[in-house]
Structure formats: C-alpha cells, structure tokens
XYZ file of C-alpha atoms in Angstrom:
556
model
C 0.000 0.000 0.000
C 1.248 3.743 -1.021
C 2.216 5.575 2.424
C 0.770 8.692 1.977
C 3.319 11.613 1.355
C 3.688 13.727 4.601
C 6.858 15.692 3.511
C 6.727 19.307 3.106
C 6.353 20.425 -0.689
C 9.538 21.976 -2.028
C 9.676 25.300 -1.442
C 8.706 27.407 -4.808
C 11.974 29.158 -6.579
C 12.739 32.275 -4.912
C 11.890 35.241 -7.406
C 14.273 38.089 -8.269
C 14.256 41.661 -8.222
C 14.271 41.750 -12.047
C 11.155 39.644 -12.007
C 9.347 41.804 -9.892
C 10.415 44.615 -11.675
C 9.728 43.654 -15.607
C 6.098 42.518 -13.953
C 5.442 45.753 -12.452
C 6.794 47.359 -15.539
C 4.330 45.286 -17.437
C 1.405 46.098 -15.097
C 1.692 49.500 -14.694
C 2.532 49.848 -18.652
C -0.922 48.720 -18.712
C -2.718 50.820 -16.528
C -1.248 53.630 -18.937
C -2.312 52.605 -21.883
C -5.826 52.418 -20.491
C -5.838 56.133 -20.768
C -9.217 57.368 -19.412
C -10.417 53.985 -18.819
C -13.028 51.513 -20.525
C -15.877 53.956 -19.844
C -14.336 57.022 -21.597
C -12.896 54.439 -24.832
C -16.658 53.383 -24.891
C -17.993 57.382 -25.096
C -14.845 57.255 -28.421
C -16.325 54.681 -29.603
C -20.183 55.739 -29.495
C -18.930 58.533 -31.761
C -17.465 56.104 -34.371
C -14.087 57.009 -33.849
C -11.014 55.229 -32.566
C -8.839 55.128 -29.537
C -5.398 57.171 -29.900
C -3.622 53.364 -29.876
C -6.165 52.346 -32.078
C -5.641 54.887 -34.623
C -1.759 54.366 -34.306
C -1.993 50.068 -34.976
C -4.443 50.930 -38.363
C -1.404 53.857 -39.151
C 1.298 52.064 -39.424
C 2.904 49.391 -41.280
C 1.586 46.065 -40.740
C 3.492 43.286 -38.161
C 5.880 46.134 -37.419
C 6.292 47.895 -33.793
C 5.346 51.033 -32.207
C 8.260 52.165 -30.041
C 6.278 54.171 -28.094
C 8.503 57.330 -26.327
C 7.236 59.133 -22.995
C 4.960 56.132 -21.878
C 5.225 57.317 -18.106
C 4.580 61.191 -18.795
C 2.637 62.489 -16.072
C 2.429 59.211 -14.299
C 1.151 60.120 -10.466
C 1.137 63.873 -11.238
C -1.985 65.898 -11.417
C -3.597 63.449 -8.695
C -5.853 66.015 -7.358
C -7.770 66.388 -10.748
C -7.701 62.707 -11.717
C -4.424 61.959 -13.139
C -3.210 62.687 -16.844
C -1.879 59.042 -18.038
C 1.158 59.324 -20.469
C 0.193 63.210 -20.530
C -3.383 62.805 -22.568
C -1.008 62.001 -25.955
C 1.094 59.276 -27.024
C 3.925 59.499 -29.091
C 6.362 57.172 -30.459
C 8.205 56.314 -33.644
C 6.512 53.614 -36.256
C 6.859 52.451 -39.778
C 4.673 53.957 -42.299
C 5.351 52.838 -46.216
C 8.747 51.645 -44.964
C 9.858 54.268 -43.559
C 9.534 55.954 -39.773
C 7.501 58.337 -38.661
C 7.037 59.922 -35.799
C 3.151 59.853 -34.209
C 1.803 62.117 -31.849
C -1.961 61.388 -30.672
C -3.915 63.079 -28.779
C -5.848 60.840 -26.353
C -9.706 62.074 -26.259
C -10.252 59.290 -23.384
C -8.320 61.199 -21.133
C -9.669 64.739 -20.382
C -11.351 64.784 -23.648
C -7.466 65.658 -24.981
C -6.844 68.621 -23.306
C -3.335 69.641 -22.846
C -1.981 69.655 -19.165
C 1.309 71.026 -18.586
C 3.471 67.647 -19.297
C 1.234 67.291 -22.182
C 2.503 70.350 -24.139
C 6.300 69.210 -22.859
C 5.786 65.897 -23.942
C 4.411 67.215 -28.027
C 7.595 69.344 -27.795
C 9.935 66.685 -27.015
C 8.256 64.605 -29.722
C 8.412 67.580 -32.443
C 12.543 68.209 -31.692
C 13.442 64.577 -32.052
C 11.826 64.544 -35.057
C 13.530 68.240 -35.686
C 17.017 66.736 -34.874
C 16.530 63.411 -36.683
C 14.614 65.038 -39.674
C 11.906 62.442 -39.325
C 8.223 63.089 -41.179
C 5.479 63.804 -38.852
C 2.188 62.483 -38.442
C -0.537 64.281 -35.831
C -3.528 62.592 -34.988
C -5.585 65.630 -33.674
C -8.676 64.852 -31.432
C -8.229 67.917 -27.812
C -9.936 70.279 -26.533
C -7.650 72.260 -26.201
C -5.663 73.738 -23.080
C -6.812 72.728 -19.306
C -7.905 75.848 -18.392
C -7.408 75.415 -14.420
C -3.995 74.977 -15.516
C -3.510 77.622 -17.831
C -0.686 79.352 -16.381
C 1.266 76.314 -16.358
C 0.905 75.454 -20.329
C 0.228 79.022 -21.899
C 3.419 81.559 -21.783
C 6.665 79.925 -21.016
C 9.271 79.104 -23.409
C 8.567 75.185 -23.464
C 4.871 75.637 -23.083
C 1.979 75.513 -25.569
C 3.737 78.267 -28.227
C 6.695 76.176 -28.566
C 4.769 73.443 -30.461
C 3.376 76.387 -33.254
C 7.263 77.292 -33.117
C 8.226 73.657 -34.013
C 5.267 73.552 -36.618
C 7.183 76.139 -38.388
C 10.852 75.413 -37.791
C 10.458 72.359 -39.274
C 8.192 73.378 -42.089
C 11.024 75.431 -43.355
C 13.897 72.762 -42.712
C 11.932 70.427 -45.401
C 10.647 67.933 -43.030
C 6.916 66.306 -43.857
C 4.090 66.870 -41.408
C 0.628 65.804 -42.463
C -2.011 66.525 -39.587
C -5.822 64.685 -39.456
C -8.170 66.254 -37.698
C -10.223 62.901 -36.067
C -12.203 64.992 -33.187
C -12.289 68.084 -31.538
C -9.431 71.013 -32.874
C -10.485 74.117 -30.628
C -8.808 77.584 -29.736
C -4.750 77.766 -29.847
C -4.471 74.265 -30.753
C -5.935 74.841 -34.084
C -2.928 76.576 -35.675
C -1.179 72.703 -35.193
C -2.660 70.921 -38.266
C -3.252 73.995 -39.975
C 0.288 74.903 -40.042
C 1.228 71.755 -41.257
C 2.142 70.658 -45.361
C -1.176 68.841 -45.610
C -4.636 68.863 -43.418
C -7.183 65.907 -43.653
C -10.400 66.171 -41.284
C -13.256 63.945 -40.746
C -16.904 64.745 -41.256
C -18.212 64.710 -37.668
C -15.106 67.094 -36.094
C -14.654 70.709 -35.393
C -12.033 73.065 -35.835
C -12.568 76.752 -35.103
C -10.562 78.986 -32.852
C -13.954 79.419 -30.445
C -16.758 77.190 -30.267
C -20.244 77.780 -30.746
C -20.679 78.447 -26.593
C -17.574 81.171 -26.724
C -19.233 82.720 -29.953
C -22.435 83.306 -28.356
C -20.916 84.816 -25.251
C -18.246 86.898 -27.290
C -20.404 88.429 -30.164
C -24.110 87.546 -29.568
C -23.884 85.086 -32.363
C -25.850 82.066 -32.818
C -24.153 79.523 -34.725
C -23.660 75.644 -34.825
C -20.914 73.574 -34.705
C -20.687 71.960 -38.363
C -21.355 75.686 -39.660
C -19.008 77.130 -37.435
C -16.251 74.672 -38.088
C -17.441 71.475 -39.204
C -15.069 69.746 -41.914
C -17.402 70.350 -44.899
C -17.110 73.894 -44.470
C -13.594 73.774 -43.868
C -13.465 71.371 -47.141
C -15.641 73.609 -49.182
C -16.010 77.178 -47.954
C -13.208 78.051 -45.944
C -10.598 75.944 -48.225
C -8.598 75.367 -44.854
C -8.765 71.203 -45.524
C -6.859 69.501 -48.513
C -8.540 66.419 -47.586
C -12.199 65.314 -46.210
C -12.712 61.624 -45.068
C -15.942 60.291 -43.762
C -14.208 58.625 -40.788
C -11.209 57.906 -38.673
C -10.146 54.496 -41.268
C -10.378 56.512 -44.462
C -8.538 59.419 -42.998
C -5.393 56.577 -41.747
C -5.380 54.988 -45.128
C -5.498 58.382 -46.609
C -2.221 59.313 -44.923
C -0.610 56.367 -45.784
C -1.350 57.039 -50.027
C 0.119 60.762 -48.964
C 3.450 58.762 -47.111
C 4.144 56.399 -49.905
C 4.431 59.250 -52.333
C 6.707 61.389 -50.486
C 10.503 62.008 -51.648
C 12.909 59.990 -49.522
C 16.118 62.363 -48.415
C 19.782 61.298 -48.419
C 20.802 59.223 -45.162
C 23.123 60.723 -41.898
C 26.683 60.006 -43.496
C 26.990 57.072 -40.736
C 24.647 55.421 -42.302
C 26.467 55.497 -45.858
C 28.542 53.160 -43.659
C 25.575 50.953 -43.207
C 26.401 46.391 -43.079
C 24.472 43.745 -43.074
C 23.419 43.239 -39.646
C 24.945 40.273 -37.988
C 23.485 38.668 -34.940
C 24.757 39.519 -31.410
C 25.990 36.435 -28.910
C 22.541 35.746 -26.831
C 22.441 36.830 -23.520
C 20.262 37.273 -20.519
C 20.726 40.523 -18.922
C 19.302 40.554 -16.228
C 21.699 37.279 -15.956
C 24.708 39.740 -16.342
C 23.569 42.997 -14.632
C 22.016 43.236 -11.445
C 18.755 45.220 -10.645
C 20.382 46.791 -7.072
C 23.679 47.869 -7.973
C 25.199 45.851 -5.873
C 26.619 43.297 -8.312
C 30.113 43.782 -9.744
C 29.859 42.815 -13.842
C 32.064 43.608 -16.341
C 30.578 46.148 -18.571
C 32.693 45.047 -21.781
C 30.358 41.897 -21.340
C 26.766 44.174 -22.059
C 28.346 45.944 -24.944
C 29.205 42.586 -26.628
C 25.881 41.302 -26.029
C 24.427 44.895 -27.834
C 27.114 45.021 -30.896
C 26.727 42.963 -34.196
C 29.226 39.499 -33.635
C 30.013 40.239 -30.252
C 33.108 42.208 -32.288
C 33.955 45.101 -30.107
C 37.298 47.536 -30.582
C 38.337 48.489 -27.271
C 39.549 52.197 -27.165
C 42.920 51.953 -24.907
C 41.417 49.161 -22.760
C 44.611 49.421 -19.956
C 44.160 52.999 -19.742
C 41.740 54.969 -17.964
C 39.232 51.496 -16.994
C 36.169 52.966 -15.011
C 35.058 54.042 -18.552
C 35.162 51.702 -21.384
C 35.408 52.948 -24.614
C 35.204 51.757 -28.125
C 34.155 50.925 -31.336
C 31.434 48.492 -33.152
C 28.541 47.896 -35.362
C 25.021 47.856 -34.167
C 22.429 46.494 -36.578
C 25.227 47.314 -39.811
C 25.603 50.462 -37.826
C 29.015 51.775 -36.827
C 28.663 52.927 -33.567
C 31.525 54.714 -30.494
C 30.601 53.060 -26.796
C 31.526 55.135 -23.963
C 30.477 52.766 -20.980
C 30.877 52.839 -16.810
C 32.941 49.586 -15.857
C 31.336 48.245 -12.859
C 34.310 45.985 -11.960
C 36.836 46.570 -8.944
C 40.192 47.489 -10.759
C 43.725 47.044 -9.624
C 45.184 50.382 -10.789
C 48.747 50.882 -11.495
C 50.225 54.064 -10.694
C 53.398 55.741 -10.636
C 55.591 55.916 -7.451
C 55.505 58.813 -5.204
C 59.437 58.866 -6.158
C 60.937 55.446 -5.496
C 61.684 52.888 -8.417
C 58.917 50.716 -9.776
C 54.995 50.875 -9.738
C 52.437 51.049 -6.673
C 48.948 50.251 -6.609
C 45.540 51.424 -5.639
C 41.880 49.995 -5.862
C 39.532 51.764 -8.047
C 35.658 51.328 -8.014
C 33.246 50.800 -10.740
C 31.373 52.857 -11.533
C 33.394 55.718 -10.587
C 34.842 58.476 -12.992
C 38.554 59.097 -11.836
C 40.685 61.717 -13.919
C 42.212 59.184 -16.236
C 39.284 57.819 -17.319
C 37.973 61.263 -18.107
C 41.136 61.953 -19.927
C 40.799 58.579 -22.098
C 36.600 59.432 -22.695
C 37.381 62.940 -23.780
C 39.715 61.888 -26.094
C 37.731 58.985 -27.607
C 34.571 61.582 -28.208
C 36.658 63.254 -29.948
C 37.960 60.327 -31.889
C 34.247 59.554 -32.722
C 33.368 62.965 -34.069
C 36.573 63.114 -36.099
C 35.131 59.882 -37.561
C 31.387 60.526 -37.758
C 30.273 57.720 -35.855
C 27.134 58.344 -33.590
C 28.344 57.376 -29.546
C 26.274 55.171 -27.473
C 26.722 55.861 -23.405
C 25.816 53.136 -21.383
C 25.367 55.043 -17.915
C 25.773 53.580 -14.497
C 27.731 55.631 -13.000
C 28.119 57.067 -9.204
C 29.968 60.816 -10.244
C 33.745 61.582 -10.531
C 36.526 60.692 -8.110
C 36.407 62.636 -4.234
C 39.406 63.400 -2.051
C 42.257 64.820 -1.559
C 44.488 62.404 -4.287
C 41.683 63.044 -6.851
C 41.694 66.966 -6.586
C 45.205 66.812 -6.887
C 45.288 65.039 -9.845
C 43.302 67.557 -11.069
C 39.593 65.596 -11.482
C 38.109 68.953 -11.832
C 39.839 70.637 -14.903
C 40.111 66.731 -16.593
C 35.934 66.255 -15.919
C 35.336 69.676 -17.145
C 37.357 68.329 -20.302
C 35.194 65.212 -20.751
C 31.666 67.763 -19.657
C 33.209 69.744 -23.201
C 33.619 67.319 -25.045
C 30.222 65.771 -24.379
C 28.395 68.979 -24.578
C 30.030 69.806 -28.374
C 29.824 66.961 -29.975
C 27.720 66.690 -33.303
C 27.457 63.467 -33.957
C 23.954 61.609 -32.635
C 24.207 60.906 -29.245
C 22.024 57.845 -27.725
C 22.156 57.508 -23.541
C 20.893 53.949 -22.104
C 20.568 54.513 -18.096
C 21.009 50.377 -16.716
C 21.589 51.577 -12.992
C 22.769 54.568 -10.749
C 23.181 57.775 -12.747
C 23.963 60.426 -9.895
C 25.281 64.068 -9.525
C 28.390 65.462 -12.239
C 28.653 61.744 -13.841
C 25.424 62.094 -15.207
C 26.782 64.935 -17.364
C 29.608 63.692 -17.987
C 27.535 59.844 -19.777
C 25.517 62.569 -21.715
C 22.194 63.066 -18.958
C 18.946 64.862 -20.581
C 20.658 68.285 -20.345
C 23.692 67.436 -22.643
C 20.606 66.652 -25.316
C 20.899 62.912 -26.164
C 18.924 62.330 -29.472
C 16.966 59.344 -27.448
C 17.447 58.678 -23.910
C 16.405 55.213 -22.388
C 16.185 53.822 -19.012
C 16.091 50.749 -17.613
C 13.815 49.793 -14.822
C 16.918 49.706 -12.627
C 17.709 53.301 -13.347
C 18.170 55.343 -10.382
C 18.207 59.130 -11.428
C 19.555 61.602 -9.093
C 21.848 64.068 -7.695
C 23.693 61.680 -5.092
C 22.562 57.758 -3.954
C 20.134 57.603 -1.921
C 21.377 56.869 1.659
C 23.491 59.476 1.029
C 20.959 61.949 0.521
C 19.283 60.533 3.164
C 21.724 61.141 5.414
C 22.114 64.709 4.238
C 18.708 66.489 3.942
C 18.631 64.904 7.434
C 21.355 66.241 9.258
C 20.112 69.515 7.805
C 16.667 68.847 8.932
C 18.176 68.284 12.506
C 20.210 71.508 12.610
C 17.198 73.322 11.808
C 15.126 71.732 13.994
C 17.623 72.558 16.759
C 17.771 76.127 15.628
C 14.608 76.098 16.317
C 15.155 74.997 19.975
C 14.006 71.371 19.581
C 16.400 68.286 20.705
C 14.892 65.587 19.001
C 15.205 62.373 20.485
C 16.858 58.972 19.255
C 13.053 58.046 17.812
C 12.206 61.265 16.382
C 15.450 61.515 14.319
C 14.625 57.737 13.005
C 11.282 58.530 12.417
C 12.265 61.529 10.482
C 15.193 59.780 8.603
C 12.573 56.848 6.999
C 10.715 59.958 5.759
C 13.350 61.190 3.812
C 14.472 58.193 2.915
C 11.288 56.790 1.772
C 10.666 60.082 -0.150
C 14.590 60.041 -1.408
C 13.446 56.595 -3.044
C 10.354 57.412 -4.568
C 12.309 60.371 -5.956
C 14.801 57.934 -7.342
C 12.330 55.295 -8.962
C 12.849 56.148 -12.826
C 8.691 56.332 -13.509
C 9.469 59.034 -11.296
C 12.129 60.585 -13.780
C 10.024 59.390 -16.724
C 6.977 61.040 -15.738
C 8.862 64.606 -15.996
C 10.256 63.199 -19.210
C 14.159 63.385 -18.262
C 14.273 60.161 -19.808
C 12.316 59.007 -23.152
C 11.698 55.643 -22.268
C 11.061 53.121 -20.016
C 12.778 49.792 -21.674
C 13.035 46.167 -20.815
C 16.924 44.955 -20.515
C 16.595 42.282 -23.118
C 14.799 44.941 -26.354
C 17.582 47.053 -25.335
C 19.858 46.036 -28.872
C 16.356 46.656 -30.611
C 15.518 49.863 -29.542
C 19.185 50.969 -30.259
C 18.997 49.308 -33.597
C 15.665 51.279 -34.569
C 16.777 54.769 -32.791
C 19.936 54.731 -35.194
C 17.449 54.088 -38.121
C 15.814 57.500 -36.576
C 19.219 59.491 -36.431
C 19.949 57.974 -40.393
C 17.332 60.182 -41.529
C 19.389 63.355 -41.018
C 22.236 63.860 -43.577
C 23.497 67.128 -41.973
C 26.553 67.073 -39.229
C 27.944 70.287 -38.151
C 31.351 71.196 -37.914
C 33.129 69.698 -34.714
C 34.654 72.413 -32.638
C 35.421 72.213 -28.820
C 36.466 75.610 -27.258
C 38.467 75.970 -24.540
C 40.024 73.011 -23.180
C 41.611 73.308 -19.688
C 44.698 71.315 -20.272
C-alpha cells in the first residue's frame, strides 16, 4: 500500500528583483495605456471614432512595432484632478510605407485631450526629435484644447503651448513632412497645429474653429452651430482650410498612408552610408549579467558585446583609464563609439611617489577618476573626427572625491570630458542600466547634454547623489534646523524623520518618477535594449546634416 506523502512540498523558486520589476513594468505599462479607462474608450467609440492606440496600430505598417517614447509622462502627477496618463497624448516612432515616422496622438479618453502642462512638454519633445533626426510627422488631432485650471502652467513659457506652433514652423522650413488629421475636436490655440502643417485631412463629424459655438455666443451675440461654425465640410468647401475630407477615422489613416508612400525619400546621416548587413549579437540574458540593485560587480565590456553585431567590439585603450570603457562596433550594420561605466573593482597601477617601480591602488566601478575622463574625452573626440554616432551606457556614481583626486586635477580633466560631451555633433544615444547620480550624469551625456533618445532601464536610479546618502544629508540639515529652532529631538524622532526622507529620497529615485517629468524618453526592458538601439539609429539615419566639430576651450 502507497504511504501517503507527509513531507513538506519543495519550497517554490525564490523570485528576483528583475522579475518583480519587468512585472510591475508590465502592469503599470498597462494601466497607462488604459488612458481614461473603458468607460471614456466606450464614449470614443459611441462617436465612431477610434482610440489614440487604435488609430496608431491601423497607421502604421503592418506586423511592425510602435516604439512608443514618454509612456510614463505624467504618471502620479496631477492626482488632485484625476491623473493625466502618459500626458493625454502618445507618441512614439513607427513604420509607415517603410519608412519611420514619428506619431503624436492626442488621447480624447483622457480629459477629452486637453493639454496639461506635461502634455505640451511631452508634443515638444516629440516635435525636436523629429527636428534633430529630420523624421516626417504624423498628428492625430482629437483635444480640446488647453486645461484651463492649468492655464498658467501650459500658456506663456518658453517650453509651453507656443513652442509646439514654433516647431510647426521650424520644421516646415527645414523640409521635413508633417501631415495633420483632424479625427475629433481642434479648438482655440491648438488649431494653428494641423493647420500649419504641409497637408490637413479632417473627418466629417469634427470641429475646428478657434472658439466654439458656446464662446461665440458669449463673445459676439452670435448664434451659430458647430458643423457651420467649423465642421469639416465647411472647412473642405467654404473656408478651403482642408486639402482632404474623409468620412471617418479608417479613411482618414489609409489616406495618410497614399500621402506617405508618395513622399521624396532624403539622403541618409553620413553614418549610415557606412551601413552592413546586420549580424546577430551572442545571446544573452541581462538581467543574468547585470544586477537590478547595484550591488553586483559585472564587467561592462560583457553588455556591450551582447548589444554590438558578432560580439566584435574595438576596445579604445582598454589598460588605460578602466572605469570608462570605450570603443568601437557595429550595431544592426551600424558603426557605432561606446563610452560605458565599468562596474568591476580594478587594480590600478600608478606611478611611485618617487621610489623605483609601480604602486597600486583599488579603483571602483562605476566611478569616474581623472584618467578615465582623460581617455573618454579623447575617444569623443575620436568619434566625431570619424562621424560615428556614440552610445553611453550610464551607471555611474559621479567623478573621483578626495584629496588624491583633486590633486590630480579631477576637476579641470571632468570639465574636459563635460566639453567634449556637450560639443559633440554626432547623434548621441544615452541607455541609463543603474545609478546615474550628480556630475557623472553629465559627464555619460544626462537629458541636459541633449541625447537624441534617452532610455532607461527599470533599474535606473536618477539623481543628484545615492540615496542613503541623501538621506543622510537632507537629514542632518533637517536636525540643525530643527535645533535652531530649539528642539532636541530624540533617538526616535530623528529615526522617524530619517525613513521619511528616505522613503521620499526613493520614490524620488524610482525612474517612472524621472520618466513622468520626461528626463528620460523611455522606459525599456533589458533584453529589447539592442532593438531599440537598432531602430533609434534608423531614426538618427534620416538626417544627412553634421555640423562642424569644434570644442572651445580646453583646460589642459
């Protein structure tokens, strides 16, 4: 007879961080693309017209992806008036006739489209990648037009609502394509978007006019409705202001895509005249080779061979210099200059402080000492001489502290590498795979040295300084004021009051946090990282102009 089996089960494989993460990626990826929720895509669909993701699938190219950019905008902001998911818009890069576009939406489910602050940010960003990679654009119009509680926010500042009219018209004049359809409402400021575009296609059913009927009646006394006022055959027949009138949201898409197949295709970046056959790169895991914490020494030479076509990678003075790795390869038949943090403990060599032969010291990944800095300025320079677009894979603590380091000058040799970063002409991608804190964020190319795409992965941590030492910082200035004050906190006050800025620190540090203020484009999974790089070169190709390389002043 079978004994029955009284032994514990085996305990169930103990999940890792990366797990976790790419799940809650995955969920709250989700939740965005929901936009206004099933309720408000029902009310878009009463009205016979598609969804902003919707409208984007029918747009482009068949069994070919979407790489959406700015997922996260506005994600937990705005909480007070209900949210703004991905900023009421989406926007991303996709194939249309063979050739990419970029696609900005506006999503009628959230807000009925209305711009909030991030949303007018988030079209800008959109409009000057497609400025600075001279890619065609495509604007699916369906808003109302500016949140008015928030109008001081969006209406008068240099990166607010104006800008996007400004980049209507920049790029008008620097030959790039924009065909706008108006699939909704098109009301007040926002109306000069599609009409300032090269070609205008509206649907019968949506408005545009500068005031609607309500604001007529209340401005002049008169009386009007909406199709006379600004429906799409009037715009089609009396006003002339549309070249194109569809009866509904599918005609308009495939009428965009007859327009994009007939447009003139321009001369390619003059990287791309370099352009191979792409070979495949040696499969990896990387969440195998990179951990999610930070706390896991890898050897960054072993990611770039996983990214690069063949695993073939020239290494740019590899004894020299080896917190930063730099060097040369192809990505997708792309040449391509890495620049990458080495997360490795090195054994440095170094001269002797005056007696014969060599001493040592320990240097830590991740950290930028003043060789390094030397060897990276150099090889940027080496790139732009050569016209090959640089790649920096960022994980990176900041530059070398203490007395030895300002010695040797880390300083004048980081403002040298900060130069070189800042003038260089050549495209400039920045992947974000762990810590990116304080002055070595500028120096691996952060949002404000304008990287033509900037990716993060969900292990990105974004900020000026890690955050237990933050932490430890804002508190010990919280505790002087406090005792300025004439309070002596005690030993459970100043823990109580250190897990609040700690906790805060963290959610500071999370990069949804980072992505929702758009300092980084995208939110990416470690394994479509070699993808996404692939398909943001084929972005930069489209731009055959490189300005002359010049540098300044170099402290020396």
């Amino acid at each position: 007879m079978t004994q029955p089996d009284t032994s514990a089960p085996p305990a169930p494989p103990t999940r890792s961080a990366w797990q976790d993460a790419l799940e809650r990626l995955a969920t709250d990826r989700l939740t965005v693309h929901a936009g206004g929720g099933s309720k408000a895509q029902q009310r878009q669909h009463d009205k016979n017209r598609l969804t902003a993701r919707e409208r984007i699938r029918q747009l482009i190219d068949d069994g070919t992806p979407f790489d959406e950019l700015m997922t996260f905008a506005g994600w937990e902001m705005y909480q007070d008036v209900g949210g703004c998911p991905s900023g009421g818009t989406v926007t991303g890069i996709g194939q249309i006739q063979g050739r990419p576009w970029m696609i900005i939406a506006n999503d009628a489910t959230v807000k009925a489209g209305a711009f909030f602050p991030i949303t007018a940010k988030k079209v800008i960003r959109a409009q000057t990648i497609a400025l600075e990679n001279h890619l065609p654009v495509v604007y699916l119009v369906d808003s109302a037009g500016v949140y008015l509680p928030m109008q001081d926010e969006i209406f008068p500042d240099q990166d607010d609502f104006g800008r996007v009219f400004y980049l209507n018209a920049r790029m008008s004049a620097r030959g790039i394509p924009q065909i706008a359809a108006i699939m909704g409402n098109c009301v007040a400021g926002g109306a000069y978007l599609p009409v300032m575009c090269d070609t205008l296609i509206m649907t019968e059913g949506s408005g545009l006019y500068l005031a609607g009927p309500a604001l007529v009646k209340a401005a002049i006394g008169q009386v009007v409705d909406s199709e006379d006022l600004g429906g799409a055959s009037m715009h089609a027949s009396i006003a002339g202001t549309v070249d194109y009138k569809e009866p509904d949201d599918a005609a308009a898409l495939r009428r965009i895509r007859a327009l994009a197949d007939l447009y003139a295709q321009g001369e390619s970046a003059p990287f791309a005249r370099r352009r191979k056959d792409t070979l495949p790169a040696p499969e990896r895991d990387l969440t195998d080779l990179v951990g999610f914490d930070g706390s896991k020494t890898y050897d960054v030479r072993d990611l770039i061979t996983a990214l690069v076509d063949g695993g073939e990678f020239h290494e740019f003075k590899a004894e020299y210099g080896e917190t930063l790795v730099c060097g040369f390869a192809r990505a997708g038949g792309f040449p391509v200059a890495f620049v990458a943090n080495q997360r490795t403990v090195i054994k440095k060599k170094l001269k002797s402080g005056g007696e014969p032969g060599l001493r040592t010291r320990i240097e830590v990944g991740g950290v930028i000492y003043g060789d390094s800095a030397d060897k990276a300025a150099r090889f940027i320079m080496d790139a732009n001489q050569a016209g090959v677009p640089l790649v920096f894979l960022s994980d990176v603590t900041g530059f070398m502290v203490g007395r030895d380091s300002e010695q040797e000058g880390i300083i004048r040799r980081g403002a040298k590498l900060v130069n070189a970063v800042s003038n260089t002409v050549v495209p400039k991608i920045t992947i974000i795979t762990g810590g990116s804190f304080g002055a070595g964020n500028y120096a691996m190319n952060g949002k404000a040295y304008a990287p033509r795409f900037l990716f993060a992965w969900p292990s990105a941590k974004y900020a000026v300084m890690s955050g237990n030492a933050a932490a430890k910082t804002l508190m010990d200035i919280q505790l002087a004021a406090l005792k300025r004050a004439g309070t002596e906190p005690d030993d459970e006050d100043i823990l109580r009051l250190y897990d609040e800025v700690k906790s805060k620190y963290d959610t500071e540090l999370d990069p949804r946090y980072a992505a929702a203020r758009l300092w980084v484009d995208e939110i990416i999974e470690p394994n479509d990282t070699r993808e996404r790089l692939i398909r943001a070169l084929e972005a930069c190709a489209q731009n055959p102009h490189q300005d002359e390389f010049r540098v300044g002043v170099f402290q020396v």
